[in-house]
Amino acid sequence: MMTELVTSVQTDIIESAFAAVNIRDTVAPHKGGKLYKDVSSSVVVAATEAWQRIRELLEQASRKGWDTVQTMVDDVNNHIDALAKELREEAEDFKKFLLEKLQELMRETFDVVLRSIRSQVQIGDATYVLTSIQLESKLVYSSSIEASVTALCKFVGKGEAVVTGTYMQPTSGASTPSDG
């Protein structure tokens, strides 16, 4: 049985992704747990302010769609630029730190979407187990904060990751994975 599942990126998925990525955490999980280089408290404070704006923007995108928040993206990016200017010599550290956190958020958002796919389905008395998937996603990673914010908003606001799953009945005697 082949089923195409269209998963909309809802607010609860955004909340889960943000819960997993703490902007105040200056330990880089993908760099072996080492501290970000010379991240000052002023950089973390500015990043926290930018992070809140990004979160509000993504929540709006998930509720109202990309077309509604398109103009708001520029406002958030302009605010991020203003924060960077205020930091003067720490502007590059701020941008690098925020970009890394955005990329972590992008990975986590996609992972949350994937975890929402059921590993098995029950139809009547029959249980079908997910045996393979094909993914179609338009989440684009970038080395630019502006492009990353825009990509996340489009992914969330246009709201779709298409997952084509193949479910099969397990043969007798085979174990079935627990539903995740």
Short mmCIF file of C-alpha atoms in Angstrom, two decimals:
data_model
loop_
_atom_site.label_atom_id
_atom_site.label_comp_id
_atom_site.label_asym_id
_atom_site.label_seq_id
_atom_site.Cartn_x
_atom_site.Cartn_y
_atom_site.Cartn_z
CA MET A 1 0.00 0.00 0.00
CA MET A 2 1.53 3.33 -1.05
CA THR A 3 0.27 6.45 0.68
CA GLU A 4 1.24 10.06 0.09
CA LEU A 5 1.25 12.01 3.30
CA VAL A 6 1.27 15.79 3.16
CA THR A 7 2.48 17.21 6.44
CA SER A 8 1.66 20.80 7.15
CA VAL A 9 4.14 22.64 9.34
CA GLN A 10 1.84 23.70 12.17
CA THR A 11 2.54 25.92 15.14
CA ASP A 12 3.12 22.92 17.42
CA ILE A 13 5.93 21.76 15.15
CA ILE A 14 7.49 25.23 15.35
CA GLU A 15 7.16 25.17 19.14
CA SER A 16 8.85 21.76 19.28
CA ALA A 17 11.72 22.93 17.09
CA PHE A 18 12.25 26.09 19.15
CA ALA A 19 12.13 24.06 22.36
CA ALA A 20 14.99 21.92 21.05
CA VAL A 21 17.16 24.88 20.02
CA ASN A 22 18.02 27.16 22.92
CA ILE A 23 19.45 30.49 21.73
CA ARG A 24 21.05 31.09 25.12
CA ASP A 25 22.99 27.82 24.89
CA THR A 26 26.50 28.72 23.83
CA VAL A 27 27.54 25.10 23.40
CA ALA A 28 27.56 24.02 19.78
CA PRO A 29 26.10 20.49 19.70
CA HIS A 30 27.27 19.80 16.15
CA LYS A 31 30.84 20.81 17.04
CA GLY A 32 31.48 18.21 19.67
CA GLY A 33 30.06 20.23 22.56
CA LYS A 34 32.70 22.96 22.36
CA LEU A 35 31.81 26.54 23.20
CA TYR A 36 31.15 28.93 20.36
CA LYS A 37 34.28 31.01 19.98
CA ASP A 38 34.20 34.11 22.16
CA VAL A 39 30.42 34.51 22.34
CA SER A 40 29.92 37.40 24.74
CA SER A 41 26.86 38.01 26.84
CA SER A 42 25.99 41.05 24.69
CA VAL A 43 25.95 38.82 21.59
CA VAL A 44 23.68 36.31 23.36
CA VAL A 45 21.34 39.13 24.51
CA ALA A 46 21.09 40.53 20.97
CA ALA A 47 20.65 37.03 19.51
CA THR A 48 17.88 36.35 22.05
CA GLU A 49 16.04 39.49 20.93
CA ALA A 50 16.42 38.54 17.26
CA TRP A 51 15.38 34.96 18.08
CA GLN A 52 12.12 36.15 19.64
CA ARG A 53 11.32 38.17 16.50
CA ILE A 54 12.11 35.16 14.30
CA ARG A 55 9.93 32.92 16.45
CA GLU A 56 6.97 35.32 16.25
CA LEU A 57 7.44 35.55 12.48
CA LEU A 58 7.49 31.76 12.05
CA GLU A 59 4.42 31.36 14.25
CA GLN A 60 2.61 33.92 12.08
CA ALA A 61 3.78 32.11 8.93
CA SER A 62 2.45 28.78 10.23
CA ARG A 63 -0.93 30.32 11.09
CA LYS A 64 -1.45 32.79 8.25
CA GLY A 65 0.79 31.58 5.43
CA TRP A 66 3.74 32.88 3.48
CA ASP A 67 1.78 35.48 1.50
CA THR A 68 0.74 37.20 4.74
CA VAL A 69 4.22 37.36 6.30
CA GLN A 70 6.28 38.15 3.22
CA THR A 71 6.54 41.84 4.07
CA MET A 72 7.27 41.08 7.73
CA VAL A 73 10.41 39.15 6.77
CA ASP A 74 12.11 42.37 5.67
CA ASP A 75 11.19 44.02 8.98
CA VAL A 76 12.75 41.17 10.97
CA ASN A 77 15.87 41.15 8.79
CA ASN A 78 16.17 44.94 9.17
CA HIS A 79 15.87 44.55 12.95
CA ILE A 80 18.64 41.93 12.90
CA ASP A 81 20.84 44.31 10.87
CA ALA A 82 20.16 47.11 13.40
CA LEU A 83 21.13 44.80 16.28
CA ALA A 84 24.35 43.92 14.46
CA LYS A 85 25.19 47.62 13.99
CA GLU A 86 24.64 48.26 17.71
CA LEU A 87 27.15 45.51 18.53
CA ARG A 88 29.86 47.22 16.43
CA GLU A 89 32.98 45.04 16.63
CA GLU A 90 30.93 42.05 17.82
CA ALA A 91 28.59 42.23 14.81
CA GLU A 92 30.31 39.38 12.97
CA ASP A 93 30.22 37.14 16.07
CA PHE A 94 26.51 37.94 16.42
CA LYS A 95 25.76 37.12 12.78
CA LYS A 96 27.76 33.90 12.87
CA PHE A 97 26.15 32.78 16.14
CA LEU A 98 22.63 33.62 14.93
CA LEU A 99 23.19 31.92 11.56
CA GLU A 100 24.41 28.73 13.25
CA LYS A 101 21.36 28.73 15.52
CA LEU A 102 19.09 29.30 12.50
CA GLN A 103 20.68 26.36 10.69
CA GLU A 104 20.21 24.24 13.81
CA LEU A 105 16.56 25.35 13.91
CA MET A 106 16.12 24.42 10.24
CA ARG A 107 17.50 20.92 10.88
CA GLU A 108 15.32 20.50 13.95
CA THR A 109 12.17 21.75 12.17
CA PHE A 110 12.70 19.22 9.40
CA ASP A 111 13.43 16.47 11.94
CA VAL A 112 10.22 17.27 13.85
CA VAL A 113 8.25 17.04 10.61
CA LEU A 114 9.81 13.64 9.89
CA ARG A 115 9.15 12.39 13.42
CA SER A 116 5.48 13.23 12.93
CA ILE A 117 5.20 10.52 10.27
CA ARG A 118 3.67 7.37 11.72
CA SER A 119 5.81 4.27 11.58
CA GLN A 120 2.71 2.09 11.35
CA VAL A 121 -0.97 2.52 10.59
CA GLN A 122 -3.98 0.49 11.60
CA ILE A 123 -6.73 -0.07 9.03
CA GLY A 124 -9.49 -2.22 10.42
CA ASP A 125 -7.81 -5.28 11.89
CA ALA A 126 -4.72 -4.95 9.69
CA THR A 127 -1.52 -3.23 10.76
CA TYR A 128 0.75 -1.81 8.08
CA VAL A 129 4.38 -0.91 8.79
CA LEU A 130 6.26 1.90 7.08
CA THR A 131 8.93 0.27 4.93
CA SER A 132 10.24 3.20 2.91
CA ILE A 133 9.75 6.91 2.34
CA GLN A 134 10.53 9.47 -0.33
CA LEU A 135 10.83 13.10 0.67
CA GLU A 136 10.15 16.28 -1.23
CA SER A 137 11.06 19.43 0.62
CA LYS A 138 11.87 22.97 -0.31
CA LEU A 139 13.88 23.87 2.78
CA VAL A 140 17.02 25.61 1.52
CA TYR A 141 20.10 26.06 3.70
CA SER A 142 22.07 29.25 3.19
CA SER A 143 25.08 31.07 4.56
CA SER A 144 22.97 34.24 4.81
CA ILE A 145 20.77 35.11 7.80
CA GLU A 146 18.26 36.86 5.54
CA ALA A 147 18.04 33.89 3.16
CA SER A 148 17.76 31.44 6.08
CA VAL A 149 14.91 33.39 7.70
CA THR A 150 13.16 33.64 4.32
CA ALA A 151 13.64 29.90 3.62
CA LEU A 152 12.24 28.94 7.01
CA CYS A 153 9.24 31.25 6.55
CA LYS A 154 8.54 29.82 3.11
CA PHE A 155 8.86 26.25 4.39
CA VAL A 156 6.53 26.99 7.29
CA GLY A 157 4.22 29.41 5.48
CA LYS A 158 3.75 27.40 2.33
CA GLY A 159 3.43 24.57 4.78
CA GLU A 160 4.28 21.40 3.02
CA ALA A 161 6.78 18.66 3.12
CA VAL A 162 5.58 15.83 0.92
CA VAL A 163 6.43 12.38 2.19
CA THR A 164 5.49 9.39 0.09
CA GLY A 165 5.45 6.34 2.32
CA THR A 166 5.18 2.68 1.52
CA TYR A 167 3.36 0.67 4.16
CA MET A 168 3.24 -3.12 4.06
CA GLN A 169 1.77 -5.78 6.26
CA PRO A 170 4.56 -7.59 8.05
CA THR A 171 4.90 -11.26 7.32
CA SER A 172 3.85 -13.56 10.13
CA GLY A 173 6.45 -13.91 12.82
CA ALA A 174 8.07 -10.56 12.00
CA SER A 175 8.09 -7.98 14.74
CA THR A 176 6.56 -4.55 14.19
CA PRO A 177 8.20 -1.36 15.42
CA SER A 178 6.38 0.70 17.99
CA ASP A 179 4.51 3.69 16.58
CA GLY A 180 6.67 6.81 16.92
#
